[in-house]
Amino acid sequence: NASLLGILQHPDGTVLKQLQPPPRGPREQEFYNKVYDSDCCDSVLLELREYLPKYFGVWSPPTAPNDTYLKLEDVTRKFNKPCIMDVKIGQKSYDPYASAEKIQQQVSKYPLMEEIGFLVLGMRVYHVSSDSYETQNQHYGRGLTKETVKDGISKFFHNGYCLRKDAIAASIQKIEKILEWFEGQNQLNFYASSLLFVYEGSCQATTVRLSDVTLAEKRGVPKGLLSGGDILEYNNNIHVINSTENGKIEASVSKGLSKFYALHKKAYSKRHHSQLSLKVENLEQGNVWKSSTCIAQEHLNGNVIPQLEKVFCHMPAEIKESANVEVRMIDFAHVFPSNTKDEGYIYGLKNLIAVLQNILDS
């Protein structure tokens, strides 16, 4: 599937992104090398690392030493039910060296880029009610207008039950950090680059502070859990999955996630997709889910806490907050040195923040 996707999932928690043909591939590799150079002491680039997937150099398969892959952090890995959206940022998705033909092609793909400053390239949303994912491809984003872009983006944060305002608020905060970085640098301009959004789609137990003891008592939580300062509020639908089962599920599902890294999104074949769903169905029929321990109220005692930790339920609030939402910059085949602020990218970020804020306020 590497040739179809340009993306491979590595068991070590990285993704392998196949280098595009020159000049794009080498340019992206050069960008990562520059930002992640171990001798780098430029504070602008050092801060930029926070907003990128971690970079682990390049890799080639022993069988095809001329095929080069970028080895990158899999940003979706720590999530149980990752909801993923890929948004291209900027007013121009063609770079300053593009031919008239290339410019025409890019503009015709989405004439509103100049005005809106961003374009949804794809999304994958977990619907709690149906325990299934809904996927939208790039045609969805290209169909959005100034009037419908707000509803188009809010779809990403709706899980079938409710609008995930917590994830929207956290996303805004993360974009604002990236915007601050752009406002403070005038050495790089980014074209046809994307933001990857990921938030946790599964309903997890939430941590309640000790000040909420009365709430805890009303819910009949055993007193023993209060001593640590944090207690668990629980849902009846928490399943504790042991790590081997979780690994099996993750392996089969996550292959589908990382396609959002790939620039060649069109190449994601239907055949591969149906194999993927088949694999997941087989797992479910194999009772992987059903065999997992369901925690009932009376079983919430000390000895399930270690198991719960595995599924990110019992964590200090600040860790959980950061585990909840990721916003990372990806796709750097068109990054160029510059001596001015990247006004097009800044425009796109500000407009995206405004749209998200509007969804939050309404």
mmCIF file of C-alpha atoms in Angstrom, residues 6-309:
data_model
loop_
_atom_site.group_PDB
_atom_site.id
_atom_site.type_symbol
_atom_site.label_atom_id
_atom_site.label_comp_id
_atom_site.label_asym_id
_atom_site.label_seq_id
_atom_site.Cartn_x
_atom_site.Cartn_y
_atom_site.Cartn_z
ATOM 1 C CA GLY A 6 2.865 7.452 0.162
ATOM 2 C CA ILE A 7 2.467 6.698 3.871
ATOM 3 C CA LEU A 8 3.413 3.671 5.936
ATOM 4 C CA GLN A 9 2.695 3.042 9.577
ATOM 5 C CA HIS A 10 5.699 1.844 11.582
ATOM 6 C CA PRO A 11 5.136 -0.213 14.744
ATOM 7 C CA ASP A 12 7.492 2.121 16.650
ATOM 8 C CA GLY A 13 4.951 4.968 16.659
ATOM 9 C CA THR A 14 6.192 6.782 13.580
ATOM 10 C CA VAL A 15 4.787 7.213 10.104
ATOM 11 C CA LEU A 16 6.866 6.989 6.961
ATOM 12 C CA LYS A 17 6.007 9.615 4.370
ATOM 13 C CA GLN A 18 7.363 8.855 0.931
ATOM 14 C CA LEU A 19 9.416 11.682 -0.521
ATOM 15 C CA GLN A 20 7.675 13.318 -3.481
ATOM 16 C CA PRO A 21 9.504 13.677 -6.810
ATOM 17 C CA PRO A 22 11.945 16.623 -7.069
ATOM 18 C CA PRO A 23 11.900 19.471 -6.390
ATOM 19 C CA ARG A 24 9.125 18.985 -3.804
ATOM 20 C CA GLY A 25 10.472 15.959 -1.917
ATOM 21 C CA PRO A 26 14.037 17.235 -1.476
ATOM 22 C CA ARG A 27 12.641 20.626 -0.443
ATOM 23 C CA GLU A 28 10.529 19.054 2.300
ATOM 24 C CA GLN A 29 13.478 16.953 3.476
ATOM 25 C CA GLU A 30 15.694 20.041 3.537
ATOM 26 C CA PHE A 31 13.093 21.900 5.595
ATOM 27 C CA TYR A 32 12.943 19.147 8.248
ATOM 28 C CA ASN A 33 16.741 18.846 8.289
ATOM 29 C CA LYS A 34 17.093 22.582 8.834
ATOM 30 C CA VAL A 35 14.509 22.797 11.636
ATOM 31 C CA TYR A 36 15.760 19.649 13.398
ATOM 32 C CA ASP A 37 19.493 20.211 12.893
ATOM 33 C CA SER A 38 21.191 19.232 16.168
ATOM 34 C CA ASP A 39 23.449 22.322 15.905
ATOM 35 C CA CYS A 40 20.462 24.640 15.428
ATOM 36 C CA CYS A 41 20.506 27.577 17.838
ATOM 37 C CA ASP A 42 17.971 29.811 16.052
ATOM 38 C CA SER A 43 15.210 30.427 18.598
ATOM 39 C CA VAL A 44 12.617 30.837 15.810
ATOM 40 C CA LEU A 45 13.315 27.352 14.457
ATOM 41 C CA LEU A 46 13.654 25.811 17.918
ATOM 42 C CA GLU A 47 10.171 27.065 18.809
ATOM 43 C CA LEU A 48 8.801 25.896 15.455
ATOM 44 C CA ARG A 49 9.614 22.293 16.465
ATOM 45 C CA GLU A 50 6.788 22.436 19.016
ATOM 46 C CA TYR A 51 4.261 22.815 16.195
ATOM 47 C CA LEU A 52 5.589 20.062 13.893
ATOM 48 C CA PRO A 53 5.555 16.276 14.098
ATOM 49 C CA LYS A 54 8.877 15.130 15.548
ATOM 50 C CA TYR A 55 11.335 14.242 12.786
ATOM 51 C CA PHE A 56 13.552 11.153 12.923
ATOM 52 C CA GLY A 57 15.477 11.566 9.668
ATOM 53 C CA VAL A 58 14.968 9.585 6.491
ATOM 54 C CA TRP A 59 14.564 5.871 5.916
ATOM 55 C CA SER A 60 14.806 3.618 2.878
ATOM 56 C CA PRO A 61 13.620 0.022 2.625
ATOM 57 C CA PRO A 62 16.580 -2.382 2.245
ATOM 58 C CA THR A 63 14.883 -3.792 -0.860
ATOM 59 C CA ALA A 64 14.547 -0.372 -2.542
ATOM 60 C CA PRO A 65 17.415 1.850 -1.351
ATOM 61 C CA ASN A 66 16.404 4.599 -3.807
ATOM 62 C CA ASP A 67 12.958 5.051 -2.244
ATOM 63 C CA THR A 68 13.265 7.653 0.473
ATOM 64 C CA TYR A 69 10.791 8.153 3.301
ATOM 65 C CA LEU A 70 10.621 10.849 5.959
ATOM 66 C CA LYS A 71 10.277 9.243 9.392
ATOM 67 C CA LEU A 72 7.814 11.337 11.394
ATOM 68 C CA GLU A 73 5.947 11.143 14.697
ATOM 69 C CA ASP A 74 2.449 9.669 14.357
ATOM 70 C CA VAL A 75 0.464 12.473 15.981
ATOM 71 C CA THR A 76 -2.669 10.295 16.153
ATOM 72 C CA ARG A 77 -1.019 7.446 18.061
ATOM 73 C CA LYS A 78 -1.875 8.423 21.627
ATOM 74 C CA PHE A 79 -5.594 8.716 20.878
ATOM 75 C CA ASN A 80 -8.139 5.989 21.368
ATOM 76 C CA LYS A 81 -10.687 7.249 18.799
ATOM 77 C CA PRO A 82 -8.815 9.999 16.965
ATOM 78 C CA CYS A 83 -10.891 12.536 15.070
ATOM 79 C CA ILE A 84 -8.706 14.030 12.362
ATOM 80 C CA MET A 85 -8.960 17.061 10.098
ATOM 81 C CA ASP A 86 -6.449 18.339 7.556
ATOM 82 C CA VAL A 87 -6.756 22.047 6.677
ATOM 83 C CA LYS A 88 -4.586 23.732 4.045
ATOM 84 C CA ILE A 89 -3.606 27.240 5.200
ATOM 85 C CA GLY A 90 -2.827 30.427 3.260
ATOM 86 C CA GLN A 91 -4.291 32.636 0.553
ATOM 87 C CA LYS A 92 -2.244 31.053 -2.230
ATOM 88 C CA SER A 93 -1.706 27.318 -2.552
ATOM 89 C CA TYR A 94 0.881 27.854 -5.300
ATOM 90 C CA ASP A 95 4.420 28.980 -4.515
ATOM 91 C CA PRO A 96 6.232 32.045 -5.956
ATOM 92 C CA TYR A 97 8.008 29.876 -8.541
ATOM 93 C CA ALA A 98 4.876 28.192 -9.909
ATOM 94 C CA SER A 99 4.210 28.267 -13.666
ATOM 95 C CA ALA A 100 1.149 30.092 -15.038
ATOM 96 C CA GLU A 101 -0.340 26.659 -15.702
ATOM 97 C CA LYS A 102 0.230 25.503 -12.114
ATOM 98 C CA ILE A 103 -1.257 28.741 -10.736
ATOM 99 C CA GLN A 104 -4.336 28.324 -12.935
ATOM 100 C CA GLN A 105 -4.711 24.696 -11.806
ATOM 101 C CA GLN A 106 -4.427 25.572 -8.093
ATOM 102 C CA VAL A 107 -6.781 28.563 -8.283
ATOM 103 C CA SER A 108 -9.418 26.606 -10.180
ATOM 104 C CA LYS A 109 -9.356 23.864 -7.535
ATOM 105 C CA TYR A 110 -10.594 26.357 -4.938
ATOM 106 C CA PRO A 111 -11.145 29.926 -6.166
ATOM 107 C CA LEU A 112 -12.133 31.031 -2.624
ATOM 108 C CA MET A 113 -8.641 30.367 -1.187
ATOM 109 C CA GLU A 114 -7.649 34.040 -1.470
ATOM 110 C CA GLU A 115 -10.778 35.184 0.335
ATOM 111 C CA ILE A 116 -11.160 32.465 2.989
ATOM 112 C CA GLY A 117 -7.469 31.731 3.566
ATOM 113 C CA PHE A 118 -7.885 28.025 4.253
ATOM 114 C CA LEU A 119 -9.345 24.865 2.734
ATOM 115 C CA VAL A 120 -10.532 21.667 4.434
ATOM 116 C CA LEU A 121 -8.705 18.798 2.694
ATOM 117 C CA GLY A 122 -10.392 15.997 4.598
ATOM 118 C CA MET A 123 -11.804 14.911 7.942
ATOM 119 C CA ARG A 124 -12.607 11.786 9.858
ATOM 120 C CA VAL A 125 -15.025 12.103 12.779
ATOM 121 C CA TYR A 126 -15.920 9.453 15.335
ATOM 122 C CA HIS A 127 -19.672 9.281 16.008
ATOM 123 C CA VAL A 128 -20.291 8.062 19.528
ATOM 124 C CA SER A 129 -23.907 7.106 18.837
ATOM 125 C CA SER A 130 -23.093 4.669 16.025
ATOM 126 C CA ASP A 131 -19.537 3.750 17.165
ATOM 127 C CA SER A 132 -18.342 4.482 13.636
ATOM 128 C CA TYR A 133 -16.333 7.033 11.687
ATOM 129 C CA GLU A 134 -17.682 9.490 9.153
ATOM 130 C CA THR A 135 -15.162 10.538 6.502
ATOM 131 C CA GLN A 136 -15.142 13.534 4.160
ATOM 132 C CA ASN A 137 -12.650 13.897 1.308
ATOM 133 C CA GLN A 138 -11.301 17.026 -0.361
ATOM 134 C CA HIS A 139 -14.423 17.498 -2.497
ATOM 135 C CA TYR A 140 -16.291 18.261 0.719
ATOM 136 C CA GLY A 141 -13.962 21.141 1.567
ATOM 137 C CA ARG A 142 -13.934 22.509 -1.958
ATOM 138 C CA GLY A 143 -17.732 22.655 -1.839
ATOM 139 C CA LEU A 144 -17.647 25.059 1.128
ATOM 140 C CA THR A 145 -18.414 28.734 0.532
ATOM 141 C CA LYS A 146 -18.115 31.813 2.735
ATOM 142 C CA GLU A 147 -21.696 31.150 3.869
ATOM 143 C CA THR A 148 -21.281 27.428 4.610
ATOM 144 C CA VAL A 149 -17.671 27.220 5.856
ATOM 145 C CA LYS A 150 -18.751 27.669 9.492
ATOM 146 C CA ASP A 151 -21.154 24.702 9.355
ATOM 147 C CA GLY A 152 -18.602 22.783 7.296
ATOM 148 C CA ILE A 153 -15.951 23.090 10.005
ATOM 149 C CA SER A 154 -18.367 22.560 12.905
ATOM 150 C CA LYS A 155 -19.167 19.134 11.437
ATOM 151 C CA PHE A 156 -15.652 18.078 12.485
ATOM 152 C CA PHE A 157 -16.441 18.831 16.135
ATOM 153 C CA HIS A 158 -19.858 17.142 16.228
ATOM 154 C CA ASN A 159 -19.858 13.552 17.483
ATOM 155 C CA GLY A 160 -23.476 12.655 16.760
ATOM 156 C CA TYR A 161 -24.598 13.685 20.257
ATOM 157 C CA CYS A 162 -23.151 17.089 20.850
ATOM 158 C CA LEU A 163 -20.780 19.799 19.684
ATOM 159 C CA ARG A 164 -17.371 19.263 21.320
ATOM 160 C CA LYS A 165 -16.855 22.855 22.471
ATOM 161 C CA ASP A 166 -13.946 21.745 24.670
ATOM 162 C CA ALA A 167 -12.078 20.542 21.580
ATOM 163 C CA ILE A 168 -12.894 23.748 19.678
ATOM 164 C CA ALA A 169 -11.631 25.932 22.536
ATOM 165 C CA ALA A 170 -8.427 23.887 22.860
ATOM 166 C CA SER A 171 -7.903 24.051 19.080
ATOM 167 C CA ILE A 172 -8.227 27.849 19.096
ATOM 168 C CA GLN A 173 -5.599 28.112 21.853
ATOM 169 C CA LYS A 174 -3.182 25.949 19.875
ATOM 170 C CA ILE A 175 -3.700 27.880 16.622
ATOM 171 C CA GLU A 176 -3.110 31.122 18.530
ATOM 172 C CA LYS A 177 0.318 29.843 19.609
ATOM 173 C CA ILE A 178 1.172 29.080 15.974
ATOM 174 C CA LEU A 179 -0.117 32.522 14.949
ATOM 175 C CA GLU A 180 2.172 34.148 17.544
ATOM 176 C CA TRP A 181 5.102 32.254 16.034
ATOM 177 C CA PHE A 182 4.218 33.530 12.548
ATOM 178 C CA GLU A 183 3.822 37.103 13.810
ATOM 179 C CA GLY A 184 7.345 36.915 15.220
ATOM 180 C CA GLN A 185 9.266 35.444 12.254
ATOM 181 C CA ASN A 186 10.170 36.715 8.800
ATOM 182 C CA GLN A 187 12.509 34.039 7.504
ATOM 183 C CA LEU A 188 10.137 31.408 6.085
ATOM 184 C CA ASN A 189 7.027 31.494 3.897
ATOM 185 C CA PHE A 190 4.725 28.453 3.673
ATOM 186 C CA TYR A 191 2.596 27.550 0.638
ATOM 187 C CA ALA A 192 0.194 24.592 0.315
ATOM 188 C CA SER A 193 1.067 23.612 3.878
ATOM 189 C CA SER A 194 -1.532 22.181 6.276
ATOM 190 C CA LEU A 195 -2.606 22.091 9.884
ATOM 191 C CA LEU A 196 -3.464 18.637 11.190
ATOM 192 C CA PHE A 197 -6.138 18.677 13.921
ATOM 193 C CA VAL A 198 -6.636 15.649 16.162
ATOM 194 C CA TYR A 199 -8.942 15.314 19.166
ATOM 195 C CA GLU A 200 -10.108 12.361 21.251
ATOM 196 C CA GLY A 201 -13.477 11.100 20.059
ATOM 197 C CA SER A 202 -14.170 8.454 22.706
ATOM 198 C CA CYS A 203 -16.156 9.201 25.836
ATOM 199 C CA GLN A 204 -13.642 8.852 28.602
ATOM 200 C CA ALA A 205 -13.931 9.082 32.345
ATOM 201 C CA THR A 206 -13.214 12.583 33.525
ATOM 202 C CA THR A 207 -11.162 13.549 36.530
ATOM 203 C CA VAL A 208 -12.999 15.391 39.283
ATOM 204 C CA ARG A 209 -11.208 17.596 41.785
ATOM 205 C CA LEU A 210 -11.445 16.960 45.500
ATOM 206 C CA SER A 211 -13.521 20.121 45.882
ATOM 207 C CA ASP A 212 -16.319 18.223 44.143
ATOM 208 C CA VAL A 213 -16.613 15.742 47.006
ATOM 209 C CA THR A 214 -20.319 16.337 47.433
ATOM 210 C CA LEU A 215 -20.826 15.437 43.775
ATOM 211 C CA ALA A 216 -18.770 12.305 44.342
ATOM 212 C CA GLU A 217 -20.766 11.325 47.399
ATOM 213 C CA LYS A 218 -24.020 11.774 45.511
ATOM 214 C CA ARG A 219 -22.704 9.377 42.900
ATOM 215 C CA GLY A 220 -21.709 6.840 45.529
ATOM 216 C CA VAL A 221 -18.027 6.670 44.682
ATOM 217 C CA PRO A 222 -16.091 4.624 47.250
ATOM 218 C CA LYS A 223 -14.368 6.905 49.781
ATOM 219 C CA GLY A 224 -11.052 5.143 49.218
ATOM 220 C CA LEU A 225 -10.610 6.906 45.904
ATOM 221 C CA LEU A 226 -10.710 10.377 47.399
ATOM 222 C CA SER A 227 -7.403 10.247 49.237
ATOM 223 C CA GLY A 228 -5.278 10.873 46.147
ATOM 224 C CA GLY A 229 -6.781 14.294 45.567
ATOM 225 C CA ASP A 230 -8.282 13.188 42.281
ATOM 226 C CA ILE A 231 -11.171 10.812 41.848
ATOM 227 C CA LEU A 232 -12.794 9.268 38.863
ATOM 228 C CA GLU A 233 -16.169 10.098 37.498
ATOM 229 C CA TYR A 234 -17.189 7.197 35.356
ATOM 230 C CA ASN A 235 -19.476 6.272 32.518
ATOM 231 C CA ASN A 236 -21.077 2.867 32.260
ATOM 232 C CA ASN A 237 -19.540 2.497 28.835
ATOM 233 C CA ILE A 238 -15.880 2.548 29.817
ATOM 234 C CA HIS A 239 -14.159 -0.533 28.572
ATOM 235 C CA VAL A 240 -10.757 -1.448 29.848
ATOM 236 C CA ILE A 241 -8.896 -2.998 26.989
ATOM 237 C CA ASN A 242 -5.747 -4.901 27.785
ATOM 238 C CA SER A 243 -2.714 -3.740 25.878
ATOM 239 C CA THR A 244 -2.481 -6.658 23.459
ATOM 240 C CA GLU A 245 -6.084 -6.279 22.376
ATOM 241 C CA ASN A 246 -5.610 -2.568 22.116
ATOM 242 C CA GLY A 247 -2.549 -3.123 19.954
ATOM 243 C CA LYS A 248 -4.477 -5.337 17.573
ATOM 244 C CA ILE A 249 -7.283 -2.848 17.185
ATOM 245 C CA GLU A 250 -4.924 0.085 16.909
ATOM 246 C CA ALA A 251 -2.853 -1.619 14.252
ATOM 247 C CA SER A 252 -5.842 -2.279 12.047
ATOM 248 C CA VAL A 253 -7.567 1.046 12.526
ATOM 249 C CA SER A 254 -4.607 3.384 12.564
ATOM 250 C CA LYS A 255 -3.459 2.529 9.063
ATOM 251 C CA GLY A 256 -6.474 4.454 7.873
ATOM 252 C CA LEU A 257 -5.702 7.497 9.971
ATOM 253 C CA SER A 258 -2.336 8.470 8.736
ATOM 254 C CA LYS A 259 -3.560 8.976 5.200
ATOM 255 C CA PHE A 260 -4.268 12.513 6.292
ATOM 256 C CA TYR A 261 -0.548 13.138 6.249
ATOM 257 C CA ALA A 262 -0.296 12.211 2.585
ATOM 258 C CA LEU A 263 -0.307 14.891 -0.047
ATOM 259 C CA HIS A 264 -1.518 12.372 -2.595
ATOM 260 C CA LYS A 265 -4.901 12.060 -0.946
ATOM 261 C CA LYS A 266 -6.602 11.059 -4.185
ATOM 262 C CA ALA A 267 -4.426 7.971 -4.420
ATOM 263 C CA TYR A 268 -6.069 6.439 -1.345
ATOM 264 C CA SER A 269 -7.800 3.560 -3.068
ATOM 265 C CA LYS A 270 -11.288 2.239 -2.384
ATOM 266 C CA ARG A 271 -9.898 -1.283 -2.391
ATOM 267 C CA HIS A 272 -7.606 -0.509 0.512
ATOM 268 C CA HIS A 273 -10.432 1.168 2.365
ATOM 269 C CA SER A 274 -12.750 -1.816 2.135
ATOM 270 C CA GLN A 275 -9.974 -4.141 3.305
ATOM 271 C CA LEU A 276 -9.553 -1.893 6.282
ATOM 272 C CA SER A 277 -13.204 -1.973 7.329
ATOM 273 C CA LEU A 278 -13.256 -5.715 6.810
ATOM 274 C CA LYS A 279 -10.337 -6.099 9.151
ATOM 275 C CA VAL A 280 -12.049 -4.073 11.846
ATOM 276 C CA GLU A 281 -15.295 -6.001 11.445
ATOM 277 C CA ASN A 282 -13.457 -9.283 11.862
ATOM 278 C CA LEU A 283 -11.907 -8.005 15.048
ATOM 279 C CA GLU A 284 -15.274 -6.987 16.393
ATOM 280 C CA GLN A 285 -16.775 -10.349 15.484
ATOM 281 C CA GLY A 286 -13.816 -11.901 17.253
ATOM 282 C CA ASN A 287 -15.255 -10.368 20.395
ATOM 283 C CA VAL A 288 -12.276 -8.187 21.115
ATOM 284 C CA TRP A 289 -14.581 -5.436 22.358
ATOM 285 C CA LYS A 290 -17.072 -7.672 24.082
ATOM 286 C CA SER A 291 -14.422 -9.562 26.001
ATOM 287 C CA SER A 292 -13.051 -6.386 27.542
ATOM 288 C CA THR A 293 -13.939 -5.766 31.146
ATOM 289 C CA CYS A 294 -16.852 -3.442 31.593
ATOM 290 C CA ILE A 295 -16.496 -1.482 34.806
ATOM 291 C CA ALA A 296 -19.655 -1.391 36.811
ATOM 292 C CA GLN A 297 -20.145 0.994 39.718
ATOM 293 C CA GLU A 298 -19.467 -1.600 42.404
ATOM 294 C CA HIS A 299 -16.193 -2.633 40.780
ATOM 295 C CA LEU A 300 -14.688 0.821 40.895
ATOM 296 C CA ASN A 301 -12.118 0.049 43.547
ATOM 297 C CA GLY A 302 -8.389 0.551 43.866
ATOM 298 C CA ASN A 303 -7.267 -2.335 41.704
ATOM 299 C CA VAL A 304 -8.773 -1.106 38.429
ATOM 300 C CA ILE A 305 -6.913 2.179 38.565
ATOM 301 C CA PRO A 306 -3.726 0.805 36.953
ATOM 302 C CA GLN A 307 -5.830 -0.611 34.115
ATOM 303 C CA LEU A 308 -7.662 2.666 33.700
ATOM 304 C CA GLU A 309 -4.385 4.515 33.425
#
